[in-house]
Every structure is written in structure tokens, then in C-alpha cells.
XYZ file of C-alpha atoms in Angstrom:
601
model
C 48.864 -4.991 8.740
C 47.104 -8.276 6.765
C 46.941 -10.726 10.503
C 45.604 -7.458 12.086
C 42.884 -6.353 9.465
C 41.772 -10.146 9.199
C 41.279 -10.528 13.257
C 39.293 -7.000 13.208
C 37.438 -8.810 10.406
C 36.972 -11.850 12.220
C 35.982 -10.476 15.703
C 32.673 -8.200 14.362
C 31.471 -11.542 12.388
C 32.049 -12.761 16.087
C 30.586 -9.883 17.638
C 27.671 -9.747 14.413
C 23.890 -10.846 15.220
C 23.459 -13.632 12.823
C 20.185 -13.927 11.866
C 18.535 -17.775 11.581
C 14.954 -17.769 9.438
C 12.280 -18.071 11.088
C 8.526 -19.138 10.831
C 5.748 -17.134 8.609
C 8.883 -15.089 7.702
C 8.949 -12.100 5.357
C 11.378 -10.973 2.456
C 12.059 -7.214 3.706
C 11.262 -6.480 0.219
C 7.676 -8.043 0.436
C 6.146 -5.657 3.149
C 3.615 -3.824 2.638
C 4.479 -0.124 3.606
C 2.205 1.176 5.632
C 1.373 5.050 6.896
C 1.407 5.563 10.343
C -2.099 6.270 10.517
C -4.758 6.431 8.135
C -6.069 8.644 5.820
C -9.549 9.715 4.411
C -8.393 9.870 0.934
C -4.607 9.591 -0.389
C -2.414 12.458 -1.720
C 0.470 11.953 -3.611
C -1.091 12.753 -6.639
C 1.688 16.798 -8.332
C -0.329 19.365 -10.660
C 0.041 19.445 -13.920
C 0.645 22.667 -14.175
C 2.149 23.781 -10.835
C 2.902 27.590 -12.335
C -0.692 28.741 -12.377
C -0.968 28.816 -8.136
C 1.216 31.244 -8.708
C -1.133 33.377 -10.209
C -3.082 33.165 -6.848
C -3.501 35.906 -4.578
C -3.238 34.509 -1.120
C -6.545 33.592 1.325
C -10.080 31.929 0.091
C -10.748 31.615 -3.582
C -14.279 30.337 -3.354
C -16.257 29.664 -6.577
C -19.512 27.605 -8.437
C -18.808 25.088 -11.325
C -20.407 22.564 -13.414
C -21.159 18.841 -12.823
C -20.578 17.862 -15.742
C -16.806 17.873 -14.735
C -14.282 16.952 -12.414
C -12.031 18.898 -10.291
C -9.108 17.928 -9.434
C -7.412 18.004 -6.196
C -3.472 19.937 -7.188
C -5.109 21.725 -9.439
C -6.438 25.944 -10.204
C -9.940 24.528 -10.788
C -11.570 27.919 -12.785
C -9.750 30.577 -13.483
C -12.515 33.706 -13.091
C -14.781 32.678 -10.141
C -17.850 33.030 -10.315
C -20.280 33.183 -7.201
C -23.631 32.805 -9.046
C -25.495 29.924 -9.368
C -28.738 30.112 -11.422
C -31.087 27.042 -11.871
C -34.038 25.999 -13.527
C -36.669 22.725 -11.970
C -40.027 21.275 -11.065
C -41.565 21.147 -8.451
C -40.006 18.362 -6.290
C -36.888 18.077 -8.570
C -33.329 18.053 -6.522
C -31.222 20.262 -8.135
C -27.181 20.168 -8.164
C -23.629 22.108 -8.480
C -20.574 22.431 -6.833
C -18.884 24.434 -5.307
C -15.234 24.969 -5.644
C -12.444 26.443 -2.286
C -9.140 26.470 -3.448
C -6.060 29.194 -1.858
C -2.484 29.116 -2.147
C -2.171 28.993 1.247
C -3.440 27.096 4.333
C -7.064 27.528 4.920
C -8.988 26.044 8.201
C -12.141 25.823 9.004
C -13.978 26.395 5.976
C -17.396 25.815 6.494
C -20.961 27.214 4.634
C -23.976 28.172 5.760
C -27.411 27.904 3.411
C -29.623 30.667 3.780
C -33.070 30.438 2.856
C -34.389 31.112 -0.666
C -37.565 34.149 -0.696
C -39.856 35.012 -3.251
C -40.186 38.173 -4.327
C -44.276 38.019 -1.594
C -42.395 36.150 0.599
C -42.240 32.467 0.530
C -39.320 30.219 0.983
C -37.175 26.976 0.208
C -36.067 26.575 3.406
C -32.149 25.935 3.900
C -32.765 22.563 4.946
C -33.570 21.082 1.698
C -30.137 22.367 0.821
C -27.538 19.063 1.644
C -23.967 19.820 1.379
C -21.201 16.896 0.428
C -17.465 17.138 1.018
C -16.505 15.369 -2.277
C -13.891 12.636 -1.827
C -10.546 11.702 -4.054
C -10.659 8.371 -5.207
C -8.377 6.212 -6.792
C -8.409 4.607 -10.387
C -6.324 3.069 -13.392
C -6.856 5.279 -16.145
C -6.782 8.932 -16.176
C -9.728 10.817 -16.750
C -11.432 10.767 -19.930
C -9.559 7.633 -21.551
C -11.242 6.300 -23.636
C -9.230 2.938 -23.656
C -10.604 0.933 -20.687
C -11.040 -2.640 -21.062
C -12.251 -5.207 -19.061
C -8.362 -6.668 -18.579
C -5.626 -5.267 -17.725
C -5.259 -1.665 -17.754
C -2.568 -0.242 -20.228
C -1.810 2.553 -17.931
C 1.136 1.598 -14.774
C 0.186 4.839 -12.751
C -2.535 5.628 -10.615
C -4.881 8.366 -10.692
C -6.487 10.216 -8.039
C -10.727 11.101 -8.936
C -13.076 12.937 -7.212
C -15.889 10.622 -6.652
C -17.127 10.309 -2.992
C -19.439 12.284 -0.780
C -18.843 12.251 2.925
C -20.880 14.239 5.091
C -19.213 16.933 6.941
C -19.325 20.446 9.553
C -15.910 21.913 8.442
C -12.843 20.552 6.577
C -8.376 21.619 6.343
C -7.255 22.984 2.691
C -3.999 22.382 2.402
C -1.632 24.812 0.844
C -1.732 24.323 -3.538
C -4.590 22.435 -3.475
C -8.542 22.923 -4.524
C -11.867 20.758 -2.595
C -15.015 20.256 -4.721
C -18.092 20.357 -2.699
C -22.110 18.929 -3.866
C -24.904 21.206 -3.159
C -28.600 19.298 -3.803
C -31.554 21.499 -2.667
C -34.156 19.578 -3.280
C -37.124 21.763 -4.308
C -40.813 20.921 -2.396
C -43.224 20.009 -4.424
C -45.515 22.488 -3.039
C -43.407 25.390 -3.252
C -45.264 28.174 -5.338
C -43.679 29.486 -8.990
C -41.645 31.529 -8.805
C -38.117 33.292 -8.974
C -36.330 32.914 -5.657
C -33.053 34.336 -4.164
C -31.022 33.848 -1.765
C -27.166 33.444 -0.163
C -24.672 30.205 1.272
C -21.867 31.804 3.291
C -18.638 30.595 2.979
C -16.028 30.959 6.211
C -12.202 30.430 6.969
C -10.530 31.164 10.435
C -9.805 34.740 8.681
C -11.630 35.489 5.557
C -15.620 35.432 4.265
C -17.715 35.123 0.933
C -21.057 35.694 0.125
C -22.369 34.028 -3.394
C -25.840 34.315 -4.635
C -28.299 31.715 -6.049
C -30.982 32.260 -7.695
C -33.626 29.174 -8.212
C -36.697 29.361 -11.108
C -39.576 27.336 -9.631
C -41.379 26.079 -12.487
C -45.046 25.087 -12.040
C -44.705 21.061 -13.663
C -44.507 19.029 -10.275
C -42.139 15.896 -10.979
C -43.685 13.018 -8.720
C -41.901 10.472 -6.579
C -39.625 8.612 -7.832
C -41.638 5.395 -6.541
C -44.137 6.937 -9.385
C -40.987 7.269 -11.502
C -41.465 5.144 -15.040
C -37.787 4.025 -15.964
C -36.754 1.242 -15.271
C -33.926 1.876 -12.815
C -32.190 -2.215 -12.282
C -28.565 -1.649 -9.613
C -27.725 -5.005 -9.605
C -27.173 -4.887 -5.248
C -24.582 -7.272 -3.428
C -26.281 -7.556 0.582
C -23.474 -9.719 1.490
C -20.655 -7.211 0.813
C -21.925 -4.695 2.680
C -22.188 -7.022 5.290
C -18.501 -8.464 4.355
C -17.484 -4.279 4.550
C -18.467 -3.448 8.347
C -17.757 -6.673 9.798
C -21.055 -7.963 11.360
C -22.481 -10.552 10.310
C -24.914 -10.916 7.500
C -28.589 -10.438 7.868
C -28.747 -9.795 11.488
C -30.550 -7.207 12.599
C -27.528 -5.062 12.801
C -26.956 -5.921 8.816
C -30.986 -5.384 7.101
C -30.248 -2.063 9.480
C -27.347 -1.031 6.859
C -29.395 -2.412 4.574
C -32.034 0.478 4.636
C -30.203 3.307 4.201
C -28.349 1.692 0.979
C -31.522 0.412 -0.617
C -33.338 3.976 0.571
C -30.311 5.558 -1.479
C -31.145 3.005 -4.846
C -35.113 3.741 -4.186
C -34.606 7.303 -4.239
C -33.186 7.033 -7.900
C -36.016 5.368 -9.046
C -34.936 2.085 -8.456
C -37.559 -0.597 -9.517
C -35.614 -4.370 -9.044
C -34.612 -6.229 -6.034
C -31.677 -8.534 -6.695
C -32.082 -11.591 -4.950
C -29.852 -14.503 -5.271
C -31.247 -18.139 -5.909
C -28.103 -20.124 -6.190
C -24.840 -19.667 -3.917
C -22.167 -17.340 -5.562
C -23.788 -16.906 -9.056
C -20.773 -15.128 -11.151
C -17.859 -17.543 -10.131
C -16.779 -15.765 -6.983
C -15.417 -12.539 -8.831
C -16.546 -10.931 -5.847
C -14.033 -9.710 -2.958
C -17.155 -11.025 -0.635
C -19.156 -13.892 -2.765
C -22.717 -13.570 -2.828
C -24.539 -16.522 -1.033
C -27.803 -17.831 -1.913
C -31.020 -16.392 -0.443
C -32.829 -19.403 -1.024
C -31.120 -22.709 0.694
C -31.812 -26.000 -1.238
C -31.861 -28.541 0.881
C -31.585 -32.503 0.071
C -33.728 -33.807 2.835
C -32.370 -37.656 4.236
C -35.237 -39.553 2.382
C -33.772 -37.565 -1.203
C -36.419 -35.038 -1.717
C -36.221 -31.643 -1.878
C -36.588 -28.945 0.523
C -35.920 -25.415 -0.107
C -35.813 -22.109 2.898
C -36.950 -18.499 1.508
C -35.974 -16.653 4.515
C -33.266 -14.552 3.638
C -35.479 -14.408 0.639
C -38.335 -12.834 2.088
C -36.462 -10.371 4.741
C -34.575 -9.029 1.698
C -37.804 -8.657 -0.256
C -39.734 -7.388 2.222
C -37.367 -4.460 3.351
C -36.634 -3.421 -0.123
C -40.621 -2.970 -1.092
C -41.358 -1.477 2.426
C -38.928 1.627 0.547
C -40.815 0.926 -2.222
C -38.594 -0.944 -4.884
C -41.520 -3.080 -5.554
C -42.091 -3.085 -9.345
C -39.627 -6.514 -10.064
C -37.538 -9.060 -8.606
C -34.759 -10.515 -10.319
C -33.580 -14.010 -8.888
C -30.361 -14.928 -10.254
C -29.378 -17.117 -11.900
C -30.187 -20.675 -14.182
C -27.340 -20.150 -15.726
C -24.923 -19.899 -13.035
C -21.542 -18.899 -14.133
C -19.649 -22.854 -14.268
C -22.626 -24.553 -13.955
C -21.819 -24.533 -10.182
C -24.931 -25.818 -7.731
C -24.522 -26.312 -4.033
C -26.476 -27.510 -1.685
C -26.845 -29.037 1.610
C -26.914 -32.629 3.035
C -29.378 -32.857 5.431
C -27.997 -36.822 6.270
C -24.200 -35.317 6.311
C -24.756 -31.830 7.630
C -22.077 -31.344 4.546
C -22.682 -28.969 1.800
C -22.232 -30.768 -2.042
C -21.181 -29.029 -5.039
C -22.538 -30.323 -8.344
C -22.229 -29.104 -12.180
C -25.612 -29.277 -14.050
C -25.423 -27.939 -17.366
C -28.112 -26.656 -18.722
C -30.877 -28.718 -20.745
C -28.753 -32.280 -18.811
C -31.062 -34.445 -16.834
C -29.331 -33.411 -13.496
C -30.405 -30.283 -14.555
C -33.307 -30.626 -15.795
C -34.674 -33.124 -12.721
C -33.245 -30.660 -9.815
C -35.131 -27.148 -11.784
C -38.132 -29.100 -11.836
C -38.907 -29.686 -8.143
C -37.316 -25.791 -7.495
C -39.416 -23.834 -9.903
C -42.610 -25.859 -8.691
C -41.379 -25.067 -5.281
C -40.432 -21.640 -5.641
C -43.833 -20.616 -7.925
C -45.908 -22.033 -5.193
C -44.134 -19.475 -2.314
C -44.227 -16.152 -4.953
C -48.471 -16.986 -5.658
C -47.975 -17.256 -1.371
C -46.703 -14.174 -1.048
C -47.973 -12.213 -4.410
C -44.597 -11.980 -6.274
C -44.991 -14.519 -8.911
C -46.697 -11.976 -11.380
C -43.820 -9.195 -10.693
C -40.683 -12.200 -11.035
C -38.162 -12.211 -13.165
C -35.906 -15.437 -13.068
C -31.694 -13.675 -14.229
C -29.912 -15.020 -17.158
C -26.649 -13.062 -17.681
C -24.257 -13.399 -20.605
C -24.002 -16.699 -21.037
C -22.888 -18.295 -23.967
C -25.817 -18.619 -25.987
C -26.515 -22.844 -26.609
C -26.247 -22.687 -21.904
C -29.083 -19.779 -22.703
C -31.282 -21.158 -24.623
C -30.936 -24.892 -23.403
C -32.292 -22.967 -19.154
C -35.245 -21.049 -21.008
C -36.187 -24.342 -22.693
C -36.098 -26.191 -19.145
C -38.052 -22.861 -18.018
C -41.275 -22.651 -20.056
C -41.437 -26.271 -20.497
C -42.219 -26.176 -16.614
C -44.786 -23.662 -16.901
C -44.858 -20.780 -19.951
C -45.837 -17.718 -17.264
C -42.322 -17.846 -15.847
C -40.717 -14.692 -17.039
C -37.592 -13.922 -17.887
C -34.839 -11.235 -17.861
C -31.778 -11.249 -20.216
C -28.865 -9.362 -19.987
C -26.436 -9.598 -23.194
C -26.243 -9.295 -26.971
C -28.824 -8.873 -29.188
C -29.423 -11.535 -29.918
C -33.329 -12.485 -32.707
C -33.679 -15.659 -31.075
C -34.149 -15.118 -27.943
C -36.681 -11.923 -28.665
C -39.675 -13.640 -28.279
C -38.860 -15.240 -25.263
C -38.049 -12.696 -23.116
C -40.099 -10.489 -21.085
C -37.599 -8.110 -20.809
C -34.545 -8.369 -22.652
C -31.593 -5.571 -21.895
C -29.052 -5.092 -24.297
C -25.194 -4.291 -23.639
C -24.599 -0.863 -25.533
C -23.607 -1.071 -28.981
C -24.755 -4.794 -29.718
C -28.690 -3.897 -29.794
C -31.057 -4.043 -31.667
C -32.249 -2.115 -34.575
C -35.255 0.537 -33.013
C -38.187 -1.442 -35.171
C -37.860 -4.504 -32.313
C -37.569 -2.313 -29.969
C -41.213 -1.298 -31.424
C -42.677 -4.505 -31.373
C -41.299 -5.774 -28.448
C -43.470 -2.460 -26.316
C -46.543 -3.759 -28.385
C -46.768 -6.927 -26.967
C -45.558 -5.960 -22.922
C -42.484 -6.700 -22.701
C -39.989 -4.569 -21.245
C -36.777 -3.004 -23.515
C -33.245 -1.678 -21.691
C -29.663 -1.667 -21.955
C -26.704 -1.491 -19.818
C -23.090 -0.531 -19.749
C -20.264 -3.195 -17.314
C -16.511 -3.179 -18.190
C -17.037 -2.504 -21.202
C -17.311 0.402 -23.366
C -15.182 2.585 -22.985
C -17.282 5.533 -22.928
C -20.388 6.108 -22.372
C -19.343 4.473 -18.872
C -19.854 5.639 -15.385
C -16.334 4.832 -14.434
C -14.470 6.642 -11.738
C -13.032 8.568 -14.894
C -15.471 8.834 -17.402
C -16.207 12.742 -17.410
C -19.712 13.223 -15.400
C -21.547 14.196 -18.634
C -21.883 10.879 -19.853
C -23.491 9.146 -16.397
C -26.191 11.996 -17.599
C -26.136 11.258 -20.852
C -26.946 7.887 -20.251
C -30.841 8.568 -19.925
C -31.097 11.122 -22.981
C -29.935 7.962 -25.169
C -32.450 5.558 -23.258
C -35.308 8.106 -24.154
C -33.813 8.236 -27.966
C -34.133 4.746 -28.191
C -36.920 3.767 -26.391
C -35.738 2.059 -24.059
C -37.670 1.881 -20.776
C -34.858 2.077 -18.640
C -31.122 1.183 -17.566
C -29.402 -1.279 -16.263
C -25.280 -1.517 -14.450
C -23.438 -4.100 -12.166
C -22.973 -3.361 -9.584
C -24.654 -0.638 -7.470
C -22.669 -1.687 -4.290
C -19.815 -4.778 -5.344
C -17.083 -2.927 -3.595
C -13.543 -4.065 -3.529
C -11.016 -3.782 -0.466
C -11.296 -0.169 0.332
C -13.294 1.162 -1.428
C -12.547 4.690 0.890
C -9.873 5.544 -0.633
C -9.600 3.030 -3.930
C -11.024 2.366 -6.428
C -10.351 -0.137 -8.529
C -11.806 -4.259 -8.308
C -8.677 -6.024 -9.755
C -7.521 -5.465 -13.636
C -11.800 -4.035 -13.972
C -11.868 0.066 -14.439
C -11.790 1.005 -11.349
C -15.769 2.138 -10.621
C -17.153 -0.083 -12.622
C -18.264 -2.727 -9.393
C -20.143 0.165 -7.646
C -21.744 3.743 -8.103
C -22.045 3.774 -3.894
C -19.695 4.065 -0.976
C -19.756 2.424 1.846
C -21.662 3.578 4.706
C -24.507 4.677 2.346
C -22.640 7.617 0.229
C -23.212 8.585 -2.922
C -20.929 9.758 -5.364
C -20.880 12.436 -8.106
C -21.380 9.159 -10.571
C -24.712 8.149 -8.802
C -26.023 12.072 -8.893
C -25.258 12.309 -12.712
C -26.876 8.528 -13.202
C -29.977 9.978 -11.050
C -29.869 13.675 -12.943
C -30.403 11.472 -16.433
C -33.310 9.665 -15.053
C -35.193 13.002 -14.139
C -34.667 14.351 -17.030
C -35.856 10.593 -18.960
C -39.519 11.574 -16.717
C -39.389 15.214 -17.012
C -39.564 13.803 -21.124
C -41.841 11.098 -20.170
C -44.300 13.734 -18.901
C -44.414 16.248 -21.086
C -44.365 14.039 -24.723
C -48.072 13.223 -22.734
C -49.346 16.675 -22.325
C -47.857 18.626 -25.451
C -50.077 15.530 -27.540
C -53.145 16.298 -25.087
C -52.350 20.043 -26.327
C -53.784 21.971 -28.979
C -51.625 24.983 -28.505
C -49.238 25.357 -31.751
C -46.314 26.913 -29.770
C -46.089 23.936 -28.117
C -47.010 21.735 -31.001
C -43.434 22.933 -31.909
C -41.527 23.015 -29.406
C -42.104 19.232 -28.732
C -41.235 18.541 -32.675
C -37.751 20.385 -31.593
C -37.577 18.033 -28.615
C -38.165 15.079 -30.923
C -35.467 15.668 -33.804
C -33.213 16.479 -30.877
C -33.502 12.997 -29.197
C -32.203 12.007 -32.768
C -28.658 13.917 -31.854
C -28.322 11.326 -28.927
C -29.395 8.341 -30.870
C -26.670 9.506 -34.137
C -23.783 9.791 -31.264
C -20.612 7.904 -31.640
C -17.584 10.389 -31.099
C -18.921 11.584 -27.532
C -16.221 13.868 -26.910
C -17.290 16.330 -23.595
C -18.259 18.775 -25.508
C -19.928 17.828 -27.823
C -22.268 15.479 -25.464
C -22.917 18.340 -22.782
C -24.037 20.591 -25.197
C -26.761 18.794 -26.440
C -27.826 17.429 -23.082
C -27.111 21.690 -22.208
C -29.720 21.872 -25.413
C -32.005 19.128 -24.047
C -32.638 20.882 -20.669
C -33.632 24.639 -22.692
C -35.710 22.557 -24.324
C -37.347 20.672 -21.576
C -37.960 24.191 -19.916
C -39.501 25.748 -22.437
C -41.760 23.859 -23.115
C -42.686 23.700 -19.097
C -43.134 26.742 -18.985
C -45.217 27.244 -21.638
C -47.154 23.909 -20.703
């Protein structure tokens, strides 16, 4: 028997296929798992409260929700349905709400029809002023409302699905035991007659229909178009990422046509700064697509320097054609790692140098470059609105670079993003503080008196307030109330569109908190975070306009209301705990005071 078993084993061994190692082979354990087809979003989440679905009747459930919080895919969004939406706004304002659809069973062909709104005189706001966007879920490396986000590795091992990305749609399917938020924006025409407008929204599926009520109070004041807003919004653009994400040649006609869509979205939010790059890869290659220089540096065969502004000019002119024309920032006299790249005309090779600020080679190059750049900017009529941008660099390097720039010409404008340093104050025309590392109010006021602007920013820190995909949306609106309370001129964020590999489904970017590096999505699609930021900027503009009108009014009620608003603003400057309910209530109270004062004026 033993011999027979041995012979059988030998026979199996001899007939079994023998696999040799092949070139390029990957072990099975390291093979990535691919889905059978592309998914528009991940669907691996499970409900925290699964029992809540058992209490839901079959069929369509629909409700208005708030834009100040997130609603999750596998959770019952609300216990009591709200079938009416009431809002108040100025003429020229955009009003937002969320529509929530859910069901314990699958619903097919869910679709919406917005009808005209009409006042008692028969005047209408056309349904075409309303836009609907499906809210898609993206992957986060932190849970909702996390207060421990850091710039390094997340302490969480699991992933979390967050509603954020907007997507146009005609209709959609709703799987059983899931919810779907739909974002509704209503643009109140600047020419609309003040008064109360009412209308309906019809929600349909294959088998169900629900009618929703809308009531909009249009107030008399007119919100200026975004180009006229004074809030200085600075979202750093990454044009090369747009080309990379769409697999097109950088700076081709197709690329510039796409850039126009992204810049239009930025312009519609009041964007003021044009992000340009005077050096190659200023941020030390820390993006999925390297940002190239918009101004090519060429060392000619005789040793002299030449500069090509073709890309720089095309991008600036494109942005300005859309109304983004208040400021141009050229990054940067202090690239990370002090790395500089130029083209050697004699060899046709790119040469990489390391020139620390203040060194002889640095001074020599920057004197030549700044002379040429200034001549070009003056020829284009852009010099007085151009800033040389420095970002979060060591103080010794920052001061050395500023010295070189100011020695070339004290007329150069410089913007700096980083912590508050008193020794930088009078050297900077535009100072952007990191939230929590700011100056006192007196320094901000002094800067305003001498014509300098002051803003603030958030990045991968602080954990709150912020614009991460897991941040409570109210924080995005709160940001501009804080700007108004502190006397800032606006807000900055890196970045606008520095996407990771698969931003349509996965908002994580290396070790940074999800959503840190972008606010809009491929396809020039907006997001909950971007729209909440815009809402806050509108509040900022309303406060500015009302302050001017109240100062000119002799009405005691108006003076009292403005006094109450000013007192309420102190709440935002003093905020430290950032409890979601508390800051939501603070913004709501501010909005109520604005609405009441708007009626009085």
C-alpha cells in the first residue's frame, strides 16, 4: 500500500504543471483587485442604525433637508419628512437647499421637475433659474466631524463615505435601504420684483409622485455680481492637473477650453487671484501632476538669459476674460528645496540648480529675471496687480528673498502665506495668516490704514474649522463670518483643483485629510464644500453693503439692528470649541439679523 501511494503521488507530481517564474511577474498577494466595471461611487458602507429602515414604509420618501450637515448613503436621513422649503434672499443671490430621497425598497427613474415660482401679481421666477445636482459619495480617511485631523498619517484604519461631489443628472436609480441627497440651487434674478414667490417641485418615480412646496421671499437689496464683490478669494489653481486628469496635451486648445470652465466656476464664487508659476514644480513634486513653470527660463549660448511668457500670458488673459482680474500671484522666489530649473540652449538639456535665497547665484539670477518680468508686466498693464508669492518658508529664507526683491525695486508687491511674524508685517503688501497663528486686531487695522490687505487660510490644519470632505458643511460658511469678525479682506486655500488619482470616488491625497487639496471636481463640477464657502462669501458681501447703508441711515431701528449685528460678530472671533450645533446657531442668528436689517433698509 505504501508503494502504491508513493507511486500515485509520483504520478500526480509528474503530471502536475510546473510554473517557472516569468519576467515582470507579480505575486498573487500583491495583485490589485479590480471591480468588474467602473463604479461612479463606492458602495461598501453599512448602516449604523439598520433598525431604522424597518420602521420606514415602502415606496418613495422625500424631504427637504439643511445644507449645513451631511446625509449618509445607508442611513435614514430624517425621521419626519418636510415637504416645504422657505427661504429669504436678496435679488441676485443664490439660495440653496438639499432634497433627500430614500426608501426601504428600490426606486427606479427618480426625477424632479421644478415649476415656475409666482408672486400674487403674477410675476415669476422661471424654473430655469433652478439647478439640480446629484450628490455623489467620495472616500474619506476620517469620519464625519473628526476633530483629530493632522497633516500626517490618519489614525483611522477604515474608510468613510462622505457626500460631496456634484453631478448633473436626468434621473437616477435608488437601491433599497439607501438615501440620496440632491442639491437644489435657485438663482434669484437681479431684476426680480421684491415679494413672496411660491411654487412647487414634483418628485416622481416609476410608481410614485410627491409634490413639494417652495416659498421664497425676495428682498429689495441687490447683491452685486461676483466680479464686484470685495471679498478677496484666493484659491490656488493647478492647470497642469486639469490636463493630466483629462489626458490631454497641456496648453492645447482642448486644455484651455477646459480651463475656462474651471475658471468660470471660480469667478462665479468671486475669485480674485490668478495663480501663476514662475518656477518649475515650486512645491517639491508633492502633487500627482507636477506644476510646471509658466515662464520658461532659457540660458542662451552667450550666457545671457531669455524668458518665454507664452503660457503665463495665455493663462492670465483667460482668467481676466472671465472677470478674475484683481491680482496675479507669481510663485515663487522661494521654491521648496530652493530648486530652480532652466533650459540650456547650448545643449538642449534642462539644468537643475539649488540656489538658496541671498546667495550670489540667487541674487544674480533674480535681478535679471525681475528686470525682465517687470518690463513684461508693465507692457501688459499688469505690474500694479502682480504679487510675488512666498509660502510657509523658513523665516531666514523668507527675509533673504524679500531683501533681494526689495533691493531690485521697492515697488514689487509681495504676498506671504504662513504664521504671523511681526518682522514681516511692513514688508508685505498682502499677508495671509494660518488660522490660529494670526496677529491681533490692532495689526490688521494698521495694515488696512496703510493700504495693505490681510487674509487668512486653512490647509491640512487646523482640524477645524476647515473644508475637508468630512468637515461639517457649516464650517465652510462660518469661515467668512470669521473673516468679517476679524476685519480680514478675504480667505485663501490651497488648493482649488490639485486632484489625487481617482477624485471622482476617492478624496484621499496621500497622508493629508481627504479633500484638503481640492474644492471642485473633474468636469468643472462643484461640491457641497465649495457651495458652502460661496454662501459665506455672500454673507460677507451682505455685511459689507449693510454696514455702508446703516452708516448713512438716521433710522434708530436701523442703527440698533446694525449694533446687534456688530455685537453678534464678536461671537465668531471668540469661537474656540466649534460644536456643530453652536456654530450653526450662530450663523443662523447672523442670517436672521441680516434679513431683518435688509427689510428695514
